CSV table of C-alpha atoms in Angstrom, one decimal:
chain,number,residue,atom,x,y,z
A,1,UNK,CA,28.0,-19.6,37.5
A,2,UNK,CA,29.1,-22.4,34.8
A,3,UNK,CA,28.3,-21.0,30.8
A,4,UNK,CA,25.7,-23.9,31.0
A,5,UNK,CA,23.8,-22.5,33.7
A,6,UNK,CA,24.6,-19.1,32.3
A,7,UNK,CA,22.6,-20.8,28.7
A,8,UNK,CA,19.9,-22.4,30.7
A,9,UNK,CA,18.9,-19.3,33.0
A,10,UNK,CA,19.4,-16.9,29.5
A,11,UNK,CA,16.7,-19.7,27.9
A,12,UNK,CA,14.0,-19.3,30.9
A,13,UNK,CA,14.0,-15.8,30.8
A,14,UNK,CA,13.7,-16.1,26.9
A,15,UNK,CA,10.8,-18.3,27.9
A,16,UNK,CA,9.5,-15.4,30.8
A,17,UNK,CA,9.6,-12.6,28.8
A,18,UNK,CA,8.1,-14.8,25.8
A,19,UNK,CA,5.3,-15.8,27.9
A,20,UNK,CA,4.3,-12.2,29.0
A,21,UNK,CA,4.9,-10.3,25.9
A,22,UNK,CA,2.4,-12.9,24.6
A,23,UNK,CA,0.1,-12.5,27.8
A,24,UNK,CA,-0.2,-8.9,27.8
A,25,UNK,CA,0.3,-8.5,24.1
A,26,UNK,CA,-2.8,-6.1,23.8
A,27,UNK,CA,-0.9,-4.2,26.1
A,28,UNK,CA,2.4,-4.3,24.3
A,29,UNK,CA,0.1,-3.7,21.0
A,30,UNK,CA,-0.6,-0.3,22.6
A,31,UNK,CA,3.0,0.4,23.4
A,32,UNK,CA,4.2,-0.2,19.4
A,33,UNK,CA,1.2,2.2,18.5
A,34,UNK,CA,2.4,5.0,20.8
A,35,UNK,CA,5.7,4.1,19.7
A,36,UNK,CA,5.2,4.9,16.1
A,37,UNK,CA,2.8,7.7,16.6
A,38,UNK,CA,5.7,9.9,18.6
A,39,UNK,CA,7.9,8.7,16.1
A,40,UNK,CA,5.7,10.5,13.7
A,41,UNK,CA,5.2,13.4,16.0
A,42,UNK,CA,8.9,14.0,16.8
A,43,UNK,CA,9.5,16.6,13.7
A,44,UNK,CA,6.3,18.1,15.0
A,45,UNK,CA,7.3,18.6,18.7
A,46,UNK,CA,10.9,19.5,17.2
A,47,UNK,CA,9.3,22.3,15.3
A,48,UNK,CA,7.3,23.8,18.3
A,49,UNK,CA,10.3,23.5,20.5
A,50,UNK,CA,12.1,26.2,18.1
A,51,UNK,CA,9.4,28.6,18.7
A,52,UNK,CA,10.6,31.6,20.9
A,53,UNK,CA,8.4,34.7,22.4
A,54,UNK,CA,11.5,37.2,24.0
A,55,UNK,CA,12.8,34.9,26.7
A,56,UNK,CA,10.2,32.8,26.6
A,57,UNK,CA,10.5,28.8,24.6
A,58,UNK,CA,7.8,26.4,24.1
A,59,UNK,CA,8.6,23.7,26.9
A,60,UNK,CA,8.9,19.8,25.9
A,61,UNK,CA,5.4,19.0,27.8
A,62,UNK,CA,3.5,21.9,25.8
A,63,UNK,CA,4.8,21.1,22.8
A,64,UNK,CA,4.2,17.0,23.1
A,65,UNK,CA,0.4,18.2,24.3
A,66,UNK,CA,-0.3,20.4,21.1
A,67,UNK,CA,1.1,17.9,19.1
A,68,UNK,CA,-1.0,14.9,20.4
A,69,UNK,CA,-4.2,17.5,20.3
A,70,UNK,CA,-3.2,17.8,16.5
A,71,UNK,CA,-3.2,13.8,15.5
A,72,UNK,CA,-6.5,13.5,17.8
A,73,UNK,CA,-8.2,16.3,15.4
A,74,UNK,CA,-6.9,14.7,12.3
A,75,UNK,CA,-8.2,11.5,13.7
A,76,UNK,CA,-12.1,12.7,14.8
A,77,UNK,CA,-12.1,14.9,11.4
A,78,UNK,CA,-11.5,11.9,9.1
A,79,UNK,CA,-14.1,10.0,11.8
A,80,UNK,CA,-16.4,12.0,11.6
A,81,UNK,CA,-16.1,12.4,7.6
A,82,UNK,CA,-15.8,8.9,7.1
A,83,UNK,CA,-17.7,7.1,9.5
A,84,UNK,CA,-21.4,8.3,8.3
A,85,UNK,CA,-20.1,7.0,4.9
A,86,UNK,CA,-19.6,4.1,6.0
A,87,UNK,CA,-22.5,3.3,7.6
A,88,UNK,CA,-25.1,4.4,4.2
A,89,UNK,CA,-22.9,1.9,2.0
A,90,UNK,CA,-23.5,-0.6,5.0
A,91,UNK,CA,-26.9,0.3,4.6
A,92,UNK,CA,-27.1,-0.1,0.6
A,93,UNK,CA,-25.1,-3.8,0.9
A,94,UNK,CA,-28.2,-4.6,3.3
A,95,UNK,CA,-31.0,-3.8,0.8
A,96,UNK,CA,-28.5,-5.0,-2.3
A,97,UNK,CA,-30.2,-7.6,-4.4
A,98,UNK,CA,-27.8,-9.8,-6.0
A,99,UNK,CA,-29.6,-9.9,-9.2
A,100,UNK,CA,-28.8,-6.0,-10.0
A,101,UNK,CA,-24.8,-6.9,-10.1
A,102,UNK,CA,-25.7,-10.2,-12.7
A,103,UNK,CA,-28.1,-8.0,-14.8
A,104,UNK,CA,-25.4,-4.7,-15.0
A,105,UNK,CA,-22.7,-7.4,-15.9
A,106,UNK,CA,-24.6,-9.2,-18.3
A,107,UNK,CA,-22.8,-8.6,-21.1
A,108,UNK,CA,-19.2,-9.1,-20.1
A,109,UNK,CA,-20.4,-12.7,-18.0
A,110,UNK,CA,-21.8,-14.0,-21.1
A,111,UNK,CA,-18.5,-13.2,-22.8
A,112,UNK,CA,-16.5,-15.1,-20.4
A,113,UNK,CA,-18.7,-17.7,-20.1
A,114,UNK,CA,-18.6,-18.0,-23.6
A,115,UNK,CA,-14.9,-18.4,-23.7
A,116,UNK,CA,-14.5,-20.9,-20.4
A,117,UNK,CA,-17.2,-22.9,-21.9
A,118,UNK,CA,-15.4,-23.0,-25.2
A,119,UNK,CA,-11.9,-23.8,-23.7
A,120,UNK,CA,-13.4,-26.1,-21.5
A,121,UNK,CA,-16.5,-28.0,-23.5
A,122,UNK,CA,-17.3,-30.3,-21.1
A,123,UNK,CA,-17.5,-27.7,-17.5
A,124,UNK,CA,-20.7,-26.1,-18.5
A,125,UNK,CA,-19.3,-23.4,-15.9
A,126,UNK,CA,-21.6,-20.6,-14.8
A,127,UNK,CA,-20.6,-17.2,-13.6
A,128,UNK,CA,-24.1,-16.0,-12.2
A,129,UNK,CA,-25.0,-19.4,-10.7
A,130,UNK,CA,-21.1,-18.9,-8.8
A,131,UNK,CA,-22.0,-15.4,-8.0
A,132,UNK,CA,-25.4,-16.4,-6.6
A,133,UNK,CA,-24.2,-19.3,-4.7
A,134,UNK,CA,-21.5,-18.2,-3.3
A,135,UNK,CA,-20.8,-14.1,-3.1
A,136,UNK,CA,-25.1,-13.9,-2.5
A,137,UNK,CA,-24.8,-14.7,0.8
A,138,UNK,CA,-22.5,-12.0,1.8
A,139,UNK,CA,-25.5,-9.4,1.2
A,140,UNK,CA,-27.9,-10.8,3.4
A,141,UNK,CA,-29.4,-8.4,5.5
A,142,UNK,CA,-28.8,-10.7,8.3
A,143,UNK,CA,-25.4,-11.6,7.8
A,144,UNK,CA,-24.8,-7.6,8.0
A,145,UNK,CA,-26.7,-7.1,10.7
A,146,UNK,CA,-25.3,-9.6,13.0
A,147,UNK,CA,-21.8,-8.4,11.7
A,148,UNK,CA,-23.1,-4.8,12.7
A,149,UNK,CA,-24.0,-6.9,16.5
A,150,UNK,CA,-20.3,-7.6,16.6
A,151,UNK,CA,-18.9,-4.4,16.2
A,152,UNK,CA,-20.8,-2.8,18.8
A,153,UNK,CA,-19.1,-5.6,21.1
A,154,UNK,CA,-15.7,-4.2,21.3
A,155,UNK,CA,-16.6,-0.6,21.1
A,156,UNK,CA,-15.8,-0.4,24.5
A,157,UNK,CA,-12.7,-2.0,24.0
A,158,UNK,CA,-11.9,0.7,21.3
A,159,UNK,CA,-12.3,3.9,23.7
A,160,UNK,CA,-10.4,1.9,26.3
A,161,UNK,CA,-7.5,1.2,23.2
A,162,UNK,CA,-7.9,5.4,22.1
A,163,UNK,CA,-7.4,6.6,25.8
A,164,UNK,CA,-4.3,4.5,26.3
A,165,UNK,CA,-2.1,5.0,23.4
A,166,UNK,CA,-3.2,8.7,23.6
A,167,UNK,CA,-1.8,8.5,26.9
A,168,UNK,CA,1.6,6.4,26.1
A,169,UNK,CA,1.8,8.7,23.2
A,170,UNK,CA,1.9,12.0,25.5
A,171,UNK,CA,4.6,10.9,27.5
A,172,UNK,CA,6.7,9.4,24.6
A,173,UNK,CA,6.7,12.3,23.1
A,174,UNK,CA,7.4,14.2,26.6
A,175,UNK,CA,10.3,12.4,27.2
A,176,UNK,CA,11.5,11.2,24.2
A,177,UNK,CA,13.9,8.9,25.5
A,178,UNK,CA,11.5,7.1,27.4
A,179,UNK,CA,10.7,4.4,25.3
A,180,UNK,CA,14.6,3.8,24.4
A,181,UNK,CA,15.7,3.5,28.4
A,182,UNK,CA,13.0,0.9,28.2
A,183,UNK,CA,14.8,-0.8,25.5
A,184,UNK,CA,18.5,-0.2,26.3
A,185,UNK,CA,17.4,-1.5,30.0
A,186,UNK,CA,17.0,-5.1,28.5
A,187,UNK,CA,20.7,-5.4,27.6
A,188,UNK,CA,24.2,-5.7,30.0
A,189,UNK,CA,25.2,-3.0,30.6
A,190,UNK,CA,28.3,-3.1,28.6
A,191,UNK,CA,26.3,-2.8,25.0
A,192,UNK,CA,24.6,0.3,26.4
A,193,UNK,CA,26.5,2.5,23.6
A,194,UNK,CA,26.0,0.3,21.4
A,195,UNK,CA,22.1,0.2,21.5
A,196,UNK,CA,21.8,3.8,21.9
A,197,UNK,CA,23.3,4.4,18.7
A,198,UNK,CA,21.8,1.3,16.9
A,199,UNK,CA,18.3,3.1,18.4
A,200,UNK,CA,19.3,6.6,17.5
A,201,UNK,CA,19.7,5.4,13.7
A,202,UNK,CA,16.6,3.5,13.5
A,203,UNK,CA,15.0,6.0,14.7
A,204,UNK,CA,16.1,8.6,12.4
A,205,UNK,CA,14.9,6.2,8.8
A,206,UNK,CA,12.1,4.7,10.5
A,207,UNK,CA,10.5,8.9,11.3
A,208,UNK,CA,11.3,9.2,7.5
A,209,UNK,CA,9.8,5.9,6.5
A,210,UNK,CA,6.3,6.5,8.5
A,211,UNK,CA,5.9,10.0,7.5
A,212,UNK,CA,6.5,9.2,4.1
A,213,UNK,CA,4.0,6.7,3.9
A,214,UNK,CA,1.5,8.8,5.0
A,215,UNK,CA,2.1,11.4,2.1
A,216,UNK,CA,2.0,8.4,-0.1
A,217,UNK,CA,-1.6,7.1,2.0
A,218,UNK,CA,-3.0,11.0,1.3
A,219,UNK,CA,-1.7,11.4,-2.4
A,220,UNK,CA,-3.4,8.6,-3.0
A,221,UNK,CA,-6.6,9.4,-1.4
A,222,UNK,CA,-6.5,12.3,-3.8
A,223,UNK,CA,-5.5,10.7,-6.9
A,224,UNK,CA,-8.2,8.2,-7.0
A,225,UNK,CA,-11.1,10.2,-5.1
A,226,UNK,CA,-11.1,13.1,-7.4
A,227,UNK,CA,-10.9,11.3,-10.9
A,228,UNK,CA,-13.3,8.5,-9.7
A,229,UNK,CA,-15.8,11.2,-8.8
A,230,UNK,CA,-15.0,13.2,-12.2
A,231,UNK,CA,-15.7,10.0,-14.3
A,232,UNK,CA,-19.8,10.3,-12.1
A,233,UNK,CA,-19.4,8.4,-9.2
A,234,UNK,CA,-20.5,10.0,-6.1
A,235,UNK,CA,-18.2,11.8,-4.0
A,236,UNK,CA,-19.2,9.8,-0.9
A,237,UNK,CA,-18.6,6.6,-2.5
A,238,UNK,CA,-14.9,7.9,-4.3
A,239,UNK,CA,-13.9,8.9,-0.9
A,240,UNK,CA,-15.0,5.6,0.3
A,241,UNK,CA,-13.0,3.6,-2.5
A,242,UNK,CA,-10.2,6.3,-2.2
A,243,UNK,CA,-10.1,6.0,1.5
A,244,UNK,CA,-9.6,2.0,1.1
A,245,UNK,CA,-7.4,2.1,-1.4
A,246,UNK,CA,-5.3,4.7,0.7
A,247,UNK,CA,-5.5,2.3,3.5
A,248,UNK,CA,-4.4,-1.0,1.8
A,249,UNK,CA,-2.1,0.6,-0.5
A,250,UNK,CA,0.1,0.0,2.8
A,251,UNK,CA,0.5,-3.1,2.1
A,252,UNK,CA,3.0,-4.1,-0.3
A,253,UNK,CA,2.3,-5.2,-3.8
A,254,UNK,CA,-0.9,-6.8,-3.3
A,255,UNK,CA,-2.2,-4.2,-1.4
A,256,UNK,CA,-3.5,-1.9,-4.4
A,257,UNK,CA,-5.0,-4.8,-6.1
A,258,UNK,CA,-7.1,-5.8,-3.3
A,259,UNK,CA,-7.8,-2.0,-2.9
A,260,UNK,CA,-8.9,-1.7,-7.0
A,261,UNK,CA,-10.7,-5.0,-6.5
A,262,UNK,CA,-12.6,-3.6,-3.7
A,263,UNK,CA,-13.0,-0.4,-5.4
A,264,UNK,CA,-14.7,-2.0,-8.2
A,265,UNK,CA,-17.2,-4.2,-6.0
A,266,UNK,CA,-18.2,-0.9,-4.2
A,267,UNK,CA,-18.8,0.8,-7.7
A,268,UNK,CA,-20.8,-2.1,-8.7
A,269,UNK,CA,-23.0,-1.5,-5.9
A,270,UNK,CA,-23.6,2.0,-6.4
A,271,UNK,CA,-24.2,2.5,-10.3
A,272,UNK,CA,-23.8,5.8,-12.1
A,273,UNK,CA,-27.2,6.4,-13.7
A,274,UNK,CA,-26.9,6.9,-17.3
A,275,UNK,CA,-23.4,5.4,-18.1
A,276,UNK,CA,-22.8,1.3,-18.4
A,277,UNK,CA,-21.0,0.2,-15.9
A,278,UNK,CA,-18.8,-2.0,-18.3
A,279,UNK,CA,-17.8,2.1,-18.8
A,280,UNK,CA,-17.1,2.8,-15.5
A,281,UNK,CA,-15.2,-0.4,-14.6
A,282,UNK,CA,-12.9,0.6,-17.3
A,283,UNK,CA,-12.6,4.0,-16.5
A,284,UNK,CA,-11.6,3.0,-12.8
A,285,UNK,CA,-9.0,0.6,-13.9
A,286,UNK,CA,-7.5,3.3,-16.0
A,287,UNK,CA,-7.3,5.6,-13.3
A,288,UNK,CA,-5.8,2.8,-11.0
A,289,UNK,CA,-3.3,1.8,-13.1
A,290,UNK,CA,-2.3,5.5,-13.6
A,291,UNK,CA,-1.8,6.0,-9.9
A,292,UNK,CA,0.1,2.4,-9.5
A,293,UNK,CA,2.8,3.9,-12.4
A,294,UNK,CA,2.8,6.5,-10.6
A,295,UNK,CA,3.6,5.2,-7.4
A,296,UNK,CA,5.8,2.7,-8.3
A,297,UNK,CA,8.0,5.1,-10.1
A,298,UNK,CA,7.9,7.8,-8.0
A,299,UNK,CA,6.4,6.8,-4.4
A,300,UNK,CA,7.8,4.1,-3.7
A,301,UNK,CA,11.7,4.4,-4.9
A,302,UNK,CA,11.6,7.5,-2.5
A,303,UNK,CA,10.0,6.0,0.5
A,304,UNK,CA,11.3,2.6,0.5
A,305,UNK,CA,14.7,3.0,-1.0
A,306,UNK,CA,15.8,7.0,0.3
A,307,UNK,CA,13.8,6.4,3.5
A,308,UNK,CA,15.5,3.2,4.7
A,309,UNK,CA,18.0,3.1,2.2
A,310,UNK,CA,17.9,0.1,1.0
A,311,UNK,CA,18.4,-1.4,-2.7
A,312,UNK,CA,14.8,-1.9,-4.2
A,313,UNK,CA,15.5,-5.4,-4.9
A,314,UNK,CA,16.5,-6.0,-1.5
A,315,UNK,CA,12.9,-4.5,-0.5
A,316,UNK,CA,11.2,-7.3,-2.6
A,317,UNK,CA,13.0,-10.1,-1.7
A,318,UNK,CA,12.7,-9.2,2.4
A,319,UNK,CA,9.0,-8.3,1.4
A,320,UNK,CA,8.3,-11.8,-0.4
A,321,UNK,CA,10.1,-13.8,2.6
A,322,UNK,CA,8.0,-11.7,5.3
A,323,UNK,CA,4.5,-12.8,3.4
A,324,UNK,CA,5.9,-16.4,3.4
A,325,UNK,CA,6.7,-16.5,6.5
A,326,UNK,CA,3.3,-13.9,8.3
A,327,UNK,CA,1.5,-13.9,5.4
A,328,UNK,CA,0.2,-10.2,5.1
A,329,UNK,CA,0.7,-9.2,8.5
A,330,UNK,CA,4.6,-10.0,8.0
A,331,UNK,CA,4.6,-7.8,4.3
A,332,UNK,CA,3.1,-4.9,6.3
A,333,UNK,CA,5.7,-4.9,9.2
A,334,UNK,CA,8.6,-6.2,7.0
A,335,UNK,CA,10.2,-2.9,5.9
A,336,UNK,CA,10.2,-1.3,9.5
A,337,UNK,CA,10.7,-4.8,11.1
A,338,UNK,CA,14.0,-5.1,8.5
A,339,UNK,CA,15.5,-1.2,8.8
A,340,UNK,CA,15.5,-2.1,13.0
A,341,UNK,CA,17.4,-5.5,12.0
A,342,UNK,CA,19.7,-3.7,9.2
A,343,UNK,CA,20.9,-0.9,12.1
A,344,UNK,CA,21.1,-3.5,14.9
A,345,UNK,CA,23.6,-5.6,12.8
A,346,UNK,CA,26.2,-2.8,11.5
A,347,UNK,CA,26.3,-2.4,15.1
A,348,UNK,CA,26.9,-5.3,16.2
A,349,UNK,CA,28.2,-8.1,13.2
A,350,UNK,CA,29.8,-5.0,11.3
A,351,UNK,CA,32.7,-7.7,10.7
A,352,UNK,CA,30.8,-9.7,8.6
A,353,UNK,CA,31.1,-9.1,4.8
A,354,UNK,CA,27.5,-9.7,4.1
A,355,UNK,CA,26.5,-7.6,6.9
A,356,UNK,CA,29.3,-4.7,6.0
A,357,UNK,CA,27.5,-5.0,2.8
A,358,UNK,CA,23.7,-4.7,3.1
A,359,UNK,CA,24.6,-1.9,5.9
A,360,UNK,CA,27.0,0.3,4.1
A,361,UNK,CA,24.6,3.3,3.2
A,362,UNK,CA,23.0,3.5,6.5
């Protein structure tokens, strides 16, 4: 076969492959899940696998089973601890009256108005007319309820999406070389060493990466549950903002100021009787602001630098260039998506001085 035929039938199959990934791509969704959960199970199954009775070792399929039946619990305990949560502040945003966030705000509106009106003599511009106009709406009973209509539709489609990455997951982290063969498969057969070692190292810093993002994800549920529940708010609705805060913080840099922003809006809705809630806006901030020292000096270095060793710097700019190109979906898979591309090209463009360079601490 001619190079040019060679091109052409390497394009359709580009094209093929392309095609189904994007066909089947809640499928293939299931398969990255499963793929990072055994990633994060690994040092678990690892562990069990050392355990010895006499004679007798934990096998490989006992081991994957326990581990699974542990990340299931974790999963139904925060569930069932978060779930009824959720549904009582659903409940409170259905009876909230829009007027009770202008009236506890009062003071610091009029401020701001003061001063836009002042810089800007001629806008006449109104926070509480905005605020009913335009964030009113959201609190309508209504709009919740038919929001509440929709998520019963794919509930169903949930269980269905549980069962089979709990299943994928099981054998992935039976055989733990499953999901590589399916990878190394793709390729001739003459780059075979290649990948496997380009898929042993990523494997190795992304395990670290994920597992320490969830010790950052559970410091920070701690960090800003407990002090915003010391400061008066319910425990319920510190979890709740600790929980989402936890959850966003994921994503890079402008996760944790949607998170405080959030945080806020949900304290707004559930006052602290007693205490202005100009007070306990500040005192949030404070305490987010702590946390986001805290992360960024501490967390982060470690988890994004040590984990996939790569410069900080180098973290931002690949971060900045994933959000311009996927917007927020790109920032949350860029580090991972980058560490994969980092191992893959010091195995295979090691010659090139750039490459030798961005590479040379993996």
């Amino acid at each position: 076969m001619s190079p040019i035929y060679r091109w052409i039938a390497a394009g359709a199959g580009l094209l093929v492959a392309g095609y189904l990934v994007w066909y089947f791509q809640a499928i293939v969704f299931y398969i990255l899940i499963a793929a990072v959960l055994s990633l994060m199970g690994k040092p678990l199954v690892t562990l069990l696998r050392r355990i010895r009775i006499r004679s007798w070792a934990v096998p490989q399929w006992l081991a994957a089973m326990a581990t699974l039946a542990v990340m299931l619990v974790v999963i139904y305990v925060l569930a069932v601890t978060l779930v009824p949560v959720v549904i009582d502040k659903i409940d409170q945003l259905s009876s909230f009256n829009i007027d009770q966030l202008t009236t506890a705000l009062s003071d610091p509106i009029s401020r701001v108005e003061e001063y836009i009106n002042n810089f800007l003599p001629d806008n006449n511009f109104s926070i509480r007319e905005y605020i009913h106009t335009q964030v009113g709406p959201l609190f309508v009973a209504a709009n919740i309820g038919s929001s509440l209509a929709s998520v019963t539709g794919w509930i169903v489609d949930l269980v269905i999406a549980v069962f089979s990455v709990s299943f994928i997951t099981y054998f992935f982290l039976k055989d733990d070389r499953l999901f590589f063969e399916g990878v190394v498969i793709l390729f001739p057969s003459k780059y075979e060493a290649n990948i496997k070692r380009a898929l042993d190292s990523a494997t190795t810093l992304l395990i670290r990466y994920f597992i320490g993002i969830c010790i950052e994800m559970f410091v920070k549920l701690v960090c800003i549950t407990l002090p915003l529940y010391l400061i008066g708010l319910e425990f319920n609705t510190a979890l709740v903002i600790g929980v989402i805060s936890a959850v966003l913080n994921v994503i890079p840099y402008i996760g944790p100021l949607i998170g405080a922003l959030a945080g806020c809006v949900i304290a707004m809705l559930s006052p602290v009787p007693g205490v202005p809630m100009g007070s306990v806006l500040f005192q949030m901030i404070v305490v987010f602001i702590i946390f986001q020292l805290i992360d960024n000096i501490i967390l982060q270095p470690y988890i994004y630098s040590s984990s996939v060793k790569a410069h900080p710097l180098e973290i931002f700019i690949v971060i900045l260039m994933a959000g311009y190109i996927a917007g927020v979906l790109g920032m949350l898979f860029a580090i991972p998506a980058y560490t994969v591309i980092r191992v893959f090209a010091k195995e295979f463009f090691n010659h090139f001085r750039v490459v030798q360079k961005l590479t040379e601490k993996i």
